[in-house]
Amino acid sequence: MSKILLITVGGSHQPIITAIRELQPDRIIFLCSDGSKSQVIGQGTPCEVRRGTEVVEKLPNIPTQIGLGERFKVDKDLILIKEPDDLSECYLKASSFIQNIQQELPDAQMMADYTGGTKSMSVGLAMAALDYQITVYVTTTVRTNIIKVERGELTGQASVAPVLAQRTIEQFLPIFLQQYNYSAAIAQLRRLQSSMALPSEIRQQIQTLYACCSGLDAWDRFEHREALGLLELQMRHQEIRQLAVFLKRVINSRGQIDQKFDSDDGTEGHGYEIVQDLLLNAERRAAQERYDDAVGRLYRALELLAQIRLVKSYGIRTGDVDIQKLPESLQNQYEQKRSSVQGVKGKIKLSLISSYELLTKLPDDHIGKLYQESANKIMNALEVRNNSLFAHGFQAIISSDYQKVREVFVNFIEAAITAVIPSKLQLKPPQFPKNLEISSTTSK
């Protein structure tokens, strides 16, 4: 594995040589200003050892002193900083080089030493090293001179783990949460947890955030029981507690319609929470501009609403309609819908539209009445979904298509649920948080 060292140059050459000899890199990249480049490429004896203002010794340039020879390529191994007090230039040039090396030589071990150079050069290199997760070193000594590091130096790895951890938690994690991008958040937290020596309070904070993000990720994939197992452990945090209460009701609601699903850990609610869960999931997909996925979830929520209404209020399952559950006046009509193969009677199955049409025929059904009022709008909105690549056509769903479908479906679904549940149960279900306020002190 190739070892590559990026090092800032300025002031005394001695700390640079100390760092190189201790770290033993295979390749050295020098970050220099116009004023310090002579220490790297100057002819004769450009490096000076001073005692106060007195020059006590003159030495060759740094590559010559450490015997780099042909291993040093001026065109590739010298990064010239035109404005050494311009932090942005220092950061961008260091970042660009690191990024290129990580792409060209992904197995290379990269290191950065920010001892030399101007303050902006040092900060720029250190920031770039943190952002691209390369090891940071600094060469130090007991200082008798506040201007520069003198002889007797020691190169050691800088303690940046807490800095990088907090930077990830406070700057990058909120971006992932805003995007509902839990896989990216989990990857960042897992890397922090496994690759760094951290204080116990920060490690505990990371573990808590990891559990929360893993729970939300499982929930986002409809792995409701797995999500509950992860989130229940974090219910001391208010926003997680509110989510877990709703999740238990979702689990109970799903158990009423999904006969293969174990809903023992659920809590009874109004029964339509799984429909509300799908609406929230669709909202998250739309936030990611995944409009085909969003419309697919809205369609399923509309379908589930009718299925739950039929099974909850009438004991009728749309995948296998029991004729005896229907009013006598409808039994012959629906018997005609029974499938048969080679004379063997099969099941009576109802599509989304057939389910709602049945609800309109059942006496005084509130959702059936609402459907009659909205049927034309729903049918027009269904055309968007039916013409999409995810259904029966090839048309990509764009933002305006999604908004059209959402307005019709969500308004109808919310009105229908409101019409059939008691007012005391009409609570707004919580969307996933876009920020997790979990500090190292509250995580204990």
Short mmCIF file of C-alpha atoms in Angstrom, two decimals:
data_model
loop_
_atom_site.label_atom_id
_atom_site.label_comp_id
_atom_site.label_asym_id
_atom_site.label_seq_id
_atom_site.Cartn_x
_atom_site.Cartn_y
_atom_site.Cartn_z
CA MET A 1 0.00 0.00 0.00
CA SER A 2 1.44 3.36 -1.08
CA LYS A 3 1.85 6.03 1.63
CA ILE A 4 1.32 9.60 0.44
CA LEU A 5 2.03 12.60 2.66
CA LEU A 6 0.70 16.12 2.05
CA ILE A 7 2.67 18.69 4.00
CA THR A 8 2.60 22.46 4.23
CA VAL A 9 5.91 24.29 3.89
CA GLY A 10 6.89 27.65 5.41
CA GLY A 11 9.19 29.06 8.07
CA SER A 12 11.66 26.44 9.26
CA HIS A 13 12.42 23.45 7.05
CA GLN A 14 13.38 21.28 10.04
CA PRO A 15 9.83 20.22 11.16
CA ILE A 16 9.11 19.20 7.55
CA ILE A 17 12.14 16.93 7.48
CA THR A 18 11.27 15.54 10.92
CA ALA A 19 7.75 14.63 9.77
CA ILE A 20 8.98 12.99 6.57
CA ARG A 21 11.63 10.91 8.37
CA GLU A 22 9.19 9.74 11.05
CA LEU A 23 6.26 8.99 8.75
CA GLN A 24 8.37 7.43 5.98
CA PRO A 25 6.00 8.20 3.06
CA ASP A 26 6.52 6.75 -0.41
CA ARG A 27 5.48 10.03 -1.99
CA ILE A 28 5.48 13.60 -0.64
CA ILE A 29 3.26 16.44 -1.83
CA PHE A 30 4.50 19.88 -0.79
CA LEU A 31 2.03 22.76 -0.37
CA CYS A 32 4.07 25.93 -0.80
CA SER A 33 3.64 29.64 -1.28
CA ASP A 34 5.86 31.68 -3.60
CA GLY A 35 7.86 32.67 -0.54
CA SER A 36 8.49 29.12 0.66
CA LYS A 37 8.81 27.17 -2.59
CA SER A 38 12.57 27.76 -2.66
CA GLN A 39 12.85 25.34 0.29
CA VAL A 40 11.51 22.64 -2.07
CA ILE A 41 12.86 23.57 -5.51
CA GLY A 42 15.52 26.21 -4.78
CA GLN A 43 19.04 25.67 -6.08
CA GLY A 44 22.17 25.68 -3.94
CA THR A 45 21.48 26.07 -0.20
CA PRO A 46 18.06 27.78 0.21
CA CYS A 47 17.22 26.26 3.63
CA GLU A 48 18.52 28.24 6.58
CA VAL A 49 18.98 27.37 10.26
CA ARG A 50 18.69 30.50 12.37
CA ARG A 51 19.44 31.50 15.93
CA GLY A 52 17.41 34.64 16.35
CA THR A 53 18.25 36.75 13.32
CA GLU A 54 21.61 35.04 12.79
CA VAL A 55 21.92 32.39 10.04
CA VAL A 56 24.05 29.65 11.56
CA GLU A 57 23.77 27.06 8.79
CA LYS A 58 22.68 26.89 5.12
CA LEU A 59 21.44 23.61 3.66
CA PRO A 60 20.14 22.22 0.34
CA ASN A 61 16.42 22.09 -0.45
CA ILE A 62 14.21 19.60 1.41
CA PRO A 63 13.98 16.89 -1.33
CA THR A 64 17.79 16.88 -1.53
CA GLN A 65 18.23 16.69 2.26
CA ILE A 66 16.00 13.61 2.54
CA GLY A 67 17.33 11.98 -0.60
CA LEU A 68 14.15 11.93 -2.68
CA GLY A 69 16.06 12.04 -5.95
CA GLU A 70 13.95 11.06 -8.95
CA ARG A 71 10.99 10.16 -6.71
CA PHE A 72 10.22 13.88 -6.49
CA LYS A 73 8.33 15.15 -9.57
CA VAL A 74 8.06 18.93 -9.54
CA ASP A 75 5.08 18.97 -11.93
CA LYS A 76 3.07 16.51 -9.80
CA ASP A 77 4.34 16.83 -6.25
CA LEU A 78 4.33 20.60 -5.73
CA ILE A 79 1.06 22.45 -5.06
CA LEU A 80 1.69 26.16 -5.36
CA ILE A 81 -0.57 28.43 -3.30
CA LYS A 82 -0.68 31.83 -4.98
CA GLU A 83 -2.40 33.61 -2.08
CA PRO A 84 -1.16 31.84 1.09
CA ASP A 85 -3.52 33.87 3.30
CA ASP A 86 -6.56 32.94 1.21
CA LEU A 87 -8.16 30.06 3.11
CA SER A 88 -10.46 29.09 0.24
CA GLU A 89 -7.57 28.64 -2.21
CA CYS A 90 -5.62 26.55 0.31
CA TYR A 91 -8.64 24.36 1.08
CA LEU A 92 -9.77 23.91 -2.53
CA LYS A 93 -6.32 23.00 -3.87
CA ALA A 94 -5.70 20.50 -1.07
CA SER A 95 -9.19 19.02 -1.46
CA SER A 96 -8.86 18.70 -5.22
CA PHE A 97 -5.57 16.85 -4.91
CA ILE A 98 -6.88 14.48 -2.21
CA GLN A 99 -10.00 13.72 -4.23
CA ASN A 100 -7.97 12.94 -7.37
CA ILE A 101 -5.62 10.63 -5.48
CA GLN A 102 -8.54 8.80 -3.81
CA GLN A 103 -10.04 8.19 -7.24
CA GLU A 104 -6.80 7.17 -8.94
CA LEU A 105 -5.28 5.22 -6.03
CA PRO A 106 -8.17 4.11 -3.77
CA ASP A 107 -5.89 1.84 -1.74
CA ALA A 108 -3.30 4.53 -0.97
CA GLN A 109 -2.76 5.52 2.65
CA MET A 110 -2.96 9.31 2.75
CA MET A 111 -1.58 11.52 5.53
CA ALA A 112 -1.47 15.26 6.13
CA ASP A 113 0.92 17.30 8.29
CA TYR A 114 -0.06 20.94 8.73
CA THR A 115 2.90 22.20 10.81
CA GLY A 116 4.45 24.58 8.26
CA GLY A 117 3.11 27.41 6.13
CA THR A 118 0.76 30.28 6.89
CA LYS A 119 -2.19 29.85 9.24
CA SER A 120 -4.54 29.71 6.24
CA MET A 121 -2.43 27.01 4.58
CA SER A 122 -2.44 24.93 7.77
CA VAL A 123 -6.18 25.35 8.34
CA GLY A 124 -6.96 24.67 4.67
CA LEU A 125 -5.01 21.40 4.64
CA ALA A 126 -6.44 20.29 8.01
CA MET A 127 -10.01 20.99 6.86
CA ALA A 128 -9.50 19.10 3.62
CA ALA A 129 -7.99 16.17 5.52
CA LEU A 130 -11.00 16.06 7.85
CA ASP A 131 -13.48 16.24 4.98
CA TYR A 132 -11.81 13.42 3.05
CA GLN A 133 -11.07 11.41 6.17
CA ILE A 134 -7.31 11.13 5.91
CA THR A 135 -5.01 10.90 8.92
CA VAL A 136 -3.80 14.23 10.29
CA TYR A 137 -0.39 14.81 11.90
CA VAL A 138 1.32 17.79 13.46
CA THR A 139 4.99 18.20 14.37
CA THR A 140 5.50 19.76 17.79
CA THR A 141 8.18 20.50 20.38
CA VAL A 142 8.59 22.38 23.63
CA ARG A 143 8.39 25.94 22.32
CA THR A 144 10.96 28.56 23.29
CA ASN A 145 10.20 30.53 20.15
CA ILE A 146 6.60 31.63 19.58
CA ILE A 147 7.31 32.32 15.92
CA LYS A 148 8.09 28.81 14.72
CA VAL A 149 8.73 25.21 15.72
CA GLU A 150 12.43 24.67 16.31
CA ARG A 151 14.72 21.66 16.66
CA GLY A 152 13.74 18.77 18.95
CA GLU A 153 10.48 18.20 17.09
CA LEU A 154 8.22 15.18 17.35
CA THR A 155 5.61 14.27 14.77
CA GLY A 156 2.39 12.85 16.23
CA GLN A 157 -1.09 12.07 15.00
CA ALA A 158 -3.47 14.95 15.75
CA SER A 159 -6.52 14.11 17.87
CA VAL A 160 -9.26 14.95 15.37
CA ALA A 161 -11.75 12.15 16.06
CA PRO A 162 -14.06 14.22 18.33
CA VAL A 163 -13.90 17.13 15.86
CA LEU A 164 -14.80 14.91 12.91
CA ALA A 165 -17.54 13.18 14.90
CA GLN A 166 -19.21 16.41 15.96
CA ARG A 167 -18.81 17.86 12.48
CA THR A 168 -20.57 14.83 11.01
CA ILE A 169 -23.35 14.95 13.61
CA GLU A 170 -23.95 18.69 13.45
CA GLN A 171 -23.33 19.44 9.76
CA PHE A 172 -23.77 16.36 7.60
CA LEU A 173 -26.32 14.29 9.49
CA PRO A 174 -29.02 17.02 9.35
CA ILE A 175 -28.63 17.14 5.56
CA PHE A 176 -29.30 13.40 5.31
CA LEU A 177 -32.29 13.68 7.63
CA GLN A 178 -33.72 16.58 5.61
CA GLN A 179 -33.57 14.26 2.60
CA TYR A 180 -34.86 11.21 4.51
CA ASN A 181 -31.64 9.56 3.32
CA TYR A 182 -31.22 7.11 6.18
CA SER A 183 -28.84 4.75 4.37
CA ALA A 184 -26.32 7.60 3.99
CA ALA A 185 -26.78 8.64 7.62
CA ILE A 186 -26.31 5.06 8.80
CA ALA A 187 -23.14 4.66 6.71
CA GLN A 188 -21.62 7.83 8.19
CA LEU A 189 -22.50 6.87 11.75
CA ARG A 190 -21.22 3.32 11.30
CA ARG A 191 -17.91 4.65 10.00
CA LEU A 192 -17.55 6.96 13.01
CA GLN A 193 -18.48 4.20 15.40
CA SER A 194 -16.04 1.63 14.05
CA SER A 195 -13.02 3.62 12.94
CA MET A 196 -12.30 6.17 15.65
CA ALA A 197 -11.26 6.39 19.26
CA LEU A 198 -13.93 8.64 20.75
CA PRO A 199 -14.87 9.83 24.24
CA SER A 200 -17.59 7.66 25.77
CA GLU A 201 -20.24 10.40 25.70
CA ILE A 202 -19.77 11.03 21.97
CA ARG A 203 -19.74 7.30 21.26
CA GLN A 204 -23.03 6.94 23.17
CA GLN A 205 -24.51 9.81 21.17
CA ILE A 206 -23.49 8.11 17.93
CA GLN A 207 -24.97 4.79 19.05
CA THR A 208 -28.27 6.50 19.89
CA LEU A 209 -28.40 8.30 16.55
CA TYR A 210 -27.49 5.06 14.78
CA ALA A 211 -30.36 3.21 16.47
CA CYS A 212 -32.81 6.00 15.60
CA CYS A 213 -31.73 6.22 11.96
CA SER A 214 -31.77 2.42 11.62
CA GLY A 215 -35.30 2.36 13.07
CA LEU A 216 -36.52 5.05 10.69
CA ASP A 217 -34.85 3.28 7.77
CA ALA A 218 -36.59 0.00 8.65
CA TRP A 219 -39.91 1.80 8.99
CA ASP A 220 -39.37 3.52 5.64
CA ARG A 221 -39.03 0.01 4.13
CA PHE A 222 -42.26 -1.13 5.87
CA GLU A 223 -40.29 -3.33 8.26
CA HIS A 224 -42.56 -2.18 11.05
CA ARG A 225 -41.66 -4.72 13.74
CA GLU A 226 -37.91 -4.24 13.21
CA ALA A 227 -38.42 -0.49 13.40
CA LEU A 228 -40.31 -0.77 16.68
CA GLY A 229 -37.57 -2.92 18.21
CA LEU A 230 -35.01 -0.21 17.45
CA LEU A 231 -37.10 2.86 18.32
CA GLU A 232 -38.64 1.54 21.53
CA LEU A 233 -35.20 1.62 23.14
CA GLN A 234 -35.00 5.38 22.47
CA MET A 235 -38.44 6.40 23.75
CA ARG A 236 -36.90 8.66 26.40
CA HIS A 237 -36.51 11.16 23.55
CA GLN A 238 -39.84 12.90 23.01
CA GLU A 239 -39.85 12.97 19.21
CA ILE A 240 -39.02 9.26 19.10
CA ARG A 241 -41.68 8.49 21.71
CA GLN A 242 -44.35 10.19 19.58
CA LEU A 243 -43.28 8.19 16.55
CA ALA A 244 -43.22 4.90 18.47
CA VAL A 245 -46.77 5.46 19.78
CA PHE A 246 -48.00 5.93 16.21
CA LEU A 247 -45.92 2.98 14.98
CA LYS A 248 -47.61 0.64 17.46
CA ARG A 249 -50.97 1.69 16.05
CA VAL A 250 -49.68 1.17 12.51
CA ILE A 251 -48.65 -2.36 13.49
CA ASN A 252 -52.11 -3.09 14.91
CA SER A 253 -53.78 -1.60 11.83
CA ARG A 254 -51.61 -3.62 9.46
CA GLY A 255 -52.42 -6.81 11.39
CA GLN A 256 -56.13 -6.36 10.62
CA ILE A 257 -55.56 -6.53 6.88
CA ASP A 258 -52.27 -8.50 6.58
CA GLN A 259 -53.06 -11.99 7.86
CA LYS A 260 -49.41 -13.08 7.71
CA PHE A 261 -48.19 -10.16 9.82
CA ASP A 262 -47.55 -10.56 13.56
CA SER A 263 -49.19 -7.57 15.21
CA ASP A 264 -48.86 -8.69 18.85
CA ASP A 265 -46.80 -5.62 19.75
CA GLY A 266 -49.37 -3.26 18.29
CA THR A 267 -51.71 -0.89 20.09
CA GLU A 268 -55.33 -0.50 19.09
CA GLY A 269 -56.21 2.78 17.40
CA HIS A 270 -58.85 3.67 14.84
CA GLY A 271 -57.67 0.97 12.41
CA TYR A 272 -56.68 3.11 9.42
CA GLU A 273 -53.17 4.01 10.63
CA ILE A 274 -51.52 1.83 7.96
CA VAL A 275 -53.22 4.01 5.34
CA GLN A 276 -51.92 7.16 7.01
CA ASP A 277 -48.47 5.54 7.18
CA LEU A 278 -48.51 5.08 3.40
CA LEU A 279 -49.48 8.71 2.85
CA LEU A 280 -46.52 9.85 4.96
CA ASN A 281 -44.22 7.47 3.09
CA ALA A 282 -45.44 8.93 -0.21
CA GLU A 283 -44.67 12.41 1.10
CA ARG A 284 -41.08 11.35 1.85
CA ARG A 285 -40.64 9.87 -1.62
CA ALA A 286 -41.91 13.08 -3.18
CA ALA A 287 -39.42 15.06 -1.07
CA GLN A 288 -36.71 12.94 -2.74
CA GLU A 289 -38.29 13.70 -6.15
CA ARG A 290 -39.13 10.01 -6.60
CA TYR A 291 -42.57 10.78 -7.96
CA ASP A 292 -43.27 7.36 -9.47
CA ASP A 293 -42.69 5.77 -6.07
CA ALA A 294 -44.79 8.45 -4.38
CA VAL A 295 -47.77 7.90 -6.69
CA GLY A 296 -47.45 4.14 -6.25
CA ARG A 297 -47.77 4.56 -2.50
CA LEU A 298 -50.76 6.90 -2.87
CA TYR A 299 -52.45 4.30 -5.07
CA ARG A 300 -51.83 1.58 -2.47
CA ALA A 301 -53.16 3.86 0.29
CA LEU A 302 -56.37 4.40 -1.70
CA GLU A 303 -56.70 0.66 -2.24
CA LEU A 304 -56.00 -0.12 1.42
CA LEU A 305 -58.63 2.34 2.60
CA ALA A 306 -61.37 0.36 0.84
CA GLN A 307 -59.93 -2.99 1.91
CA ILE A 308 -59.78 -1.99 5.58
CA ARG A 309 -63.26 -0.49 5.48
CA LEU A 310 -64.72 -3.70 4.03
CA VAL A 311 -62.97 -6.07 6.43
CA LYS A 312 -63.31 -3.86 9.52
CA SER A 313 -66.99 -3.00 9.10
CA TYR A 314 -68.39 -5.93 7.12
CA GLY A 315 -65.92 -8.81 7.46
CA ILE A 316 -65.39 -8.80 3.67
CA ARG A 317 -61.88 -9.47 2.31
CA THR A 318 -61.34 -8.22 -1.21
CA GLY A 319 -59.00 -11.10 -2.05
CA ASP A 320 -61.62 -13.71 -1.25
CA VAL A 321 -65.14 -12.32 -0.84
CA ASP A 322 -67.43 -14.41 1.35
CA ILE A 323 -70.82 -14.22 -0.36
CA GLN A 324 -72.60 -14.74 2.96
CA LYS A 325 -71.19 -11.44 4.24
CA LEU A 326 -72.97 -9.51 1.49
CA PRO A 327 -76.57 -8.30 1.65
CA GLU A 328 -78.83 -10.96 0.13
CA SER A 329 -79.75 -8.60 -2.71
CA LEU A 330 -76.10 -8.52 -3.88
CA GLN A 331 -75.14 -12.17 -3.49
CA ASN A 332 -76.19 -13.39 -6.96
CA GLN A 333 -74.57 -10.38 -8.62
CA TYR A 334 -71.22 -11.01 -6.96
CA GLU A 335 -71.40 -14.78 -7.40
CA GLN A 336 -71.06 -14.05 -11.11
CA LYS A 337 -67.64 -12.55 -10.42
CA ARG A 338 -66.27 -15.82 -9.07
CA SER A 339 -63.39 -17.20 -11.09
CA SER A 340 -63.39 -20.78 -12.22
CA VAL A 341 -60.76 -23.03 -13.77
CA GLN A 342 -61.86 -26.21 -15.54
CA GLY A 343 -65.15 -26.16 -13.69
CA VAL A 344 -63.57 -25.70 -10.27
CA LYS A 345 -64.87 -22.62 -8.49
CA GLY A 346 -62.24 -20.13 -7.44
CA LYS A 347 -62.31 -16.94 -5.40
CA ILE A 348 -64.21 -13.72 -5.83
CA LYS A 349 -61.61 -10.95 -5.99
CA LEU A 350 -62.25 -7.22 -6.09
CA SER A 351 -60.07 -4.58 -7.71
CA LEU A 352 -59.65 -1.10 -6.28
CA ILE A 353 -62.58 0.31 -8.26
CA SER A 354 -64.74 -2.78 -7.60
CA SER A 355 -64.08 -2.41 -3.87
CA TYR A 356 -65.33 1.16 -3.84
CA GLU A 357 -68.30 0.27 -6.04
CA LEU A 358 -69.25 -2.37 -3.49
CA LEU A 359 -69.06 0.22 -0.72
CA THR A 360 -71.50 2.43 -2.66
CA LYS A 361 -73.99 -0.48 -2.72
CA LEU A 362 -73.80 -1.18 1.00
CA PRO A 363 -76.49 0.67 3.00
CA ASP A 364 -75.46 4.10 4.27
CA ASP A 365 -71.71 3.52 4.06
CA HIS A 366 -69.95 6.85 4.64
CA ILE A 367 -66.91 6.04 2.49
CA GLY A 368 -69.17 4.69 -0.27
CA LYS A 369 -71.06 7.99 -0.31
CA LEU A 370 -67.85 10.03 -0.44
CA TYR A 371 -66.60 7.89 -3.31
CA GLN A 372 -69.75 8.55 -5.31
CA GLU A 373 -69.10 12.28 -4.94
CA SER A 374 -65.43 12.01 -5.94
CA ALA A 375 -65.48 9.10 -8.42
CA ASN A 376 -64.83 11.17 -11.55
CA LYS A 377 -61.88 13.01 -9.97
CA ILE A 378 -60.42 9.74 -8.70
CA MET A 379 -60.76 8.04 -12.09
CA ASN A 380 -59.01 10.96 -13.82
CA ALA A 381 -56.18 10.92 -11.27
CA LEU A 382 -55.82 7.14 -11.68
CA GLU A 383 -54.97 7.71 -15.35
CA VAL A 384 -51.67 9.30 -14.29
CA ARG A 385 -50.71 6.20 -12.36
CA ASN A 386 -52.01 3.76 -15.01
CA ASN A 387 -50.00 5.45 -17.78
CA SER A 388 -46.76 5.36 -15.78
CA LEU A 389 -43.93 2.91 -16.32
CA PHE A 390 -44.59 1.41 -12.89
CA ALA A 391 -48.13 0.42 -13.92
CA HIS A 392 -49.29 -0.14 -17.50
CA GLY A 393 -47.54 2.51 -19.60
CA PHE A 394 -44.22 4.22 -20.23
CA GLN A 395 -44.83 7.78 -19.03
CA ALA A 396 -42.53 9.10 -16.32
CA ILE A 397 -44.38 10.84 -13.50
CA ILE A 398 -43.21 14.40 -12.91
CA SER A 399 -43.83 16.79 -10.04
CA SER A 400 -47.01 18.29 -11.49
CA ASP A 401 -48.45 14.81 -12.09
CA TYR A 402 -47.74 13.84 -8.51
CA GLN A 403 -49.34 17.02 -7.18
CA LYS A 404 -52.47 16.33 -9.23
CA VAL A 405 -52.78 12.77 -7.91
CA ARG A 406 -51.91 13.81 -4.37
CA GLU A 407 -54.56 16.52 -4.22
CA VAL A 408 -57.32 14.13 -5.24
CA PHE A 409 -56.24 11.00 -3.35
CA VAL A 410 -55.10 12.60 -0.10
CA ASN A 411 -58.14 14.87 0.18
CA PHE A 412 -60.45 11.91 -0.39
CA ILE A 413 -58.60 9.57 1.99
CA GLU A 414 -58.37 12.11 4.81
CA ALA A 415 -62.06 13.01 4.43
CA ALA A 416 -63.02 9.33 4.43
CA ILE A 417 -61.03 8.51 7.58
CA THR A 418 -62.46 11.55 9.35
CA ALA A 419 -65.97 10.42 8.40
CA VAL A 420 -65.68 6.95 9.94
CA ILE A 421 -63.63 7.36 13.12
CA PRO A 422 -64.57 9.01 16.44
CA SER A 423 -63.47 12.62 16.83
CA LYS A 424 -61.30 11.76 19.86
CA LEU A 425 -59.15 9.54 17.64
CA GLN A 426 -58.70 12.13 14.90
CA LEU A 427 -55.06 12.99 15.62
CA LYS A 428 -52.56 14.13 12.99
CA PRO A 429 -50.01 11.35 12.49
CA PRO A 430 -46.36 12.45 12.85
CA GLN A 431 -44.00 12.67 9.90
CA PHE A 432 -40.41 11.51 10.40
CA PRO A 433 -38.25 14.25 11.97
CA LYS A 434 -35.88 16.24 9.79
CA ASN A 435 -33.55 16.70 12.73
CA LEU A 436 -32.72 14.58 15.77
CA GLU A 437 -31.94 16.72 18.81
CA ILE A 438 -29.96 14.08 20.67
CA SER A 439 -26.91 15.51 22.41
CA SER A 440 -24.11 13.65 24.13
CA THR A 441 -25.49 14.74 27.51
CA THR A 442 -29.08 13.61 26.90
CA SER A 443 -28.02 10.28 25.47
CA LYS A 444 -26.72 8.97 28.80
#
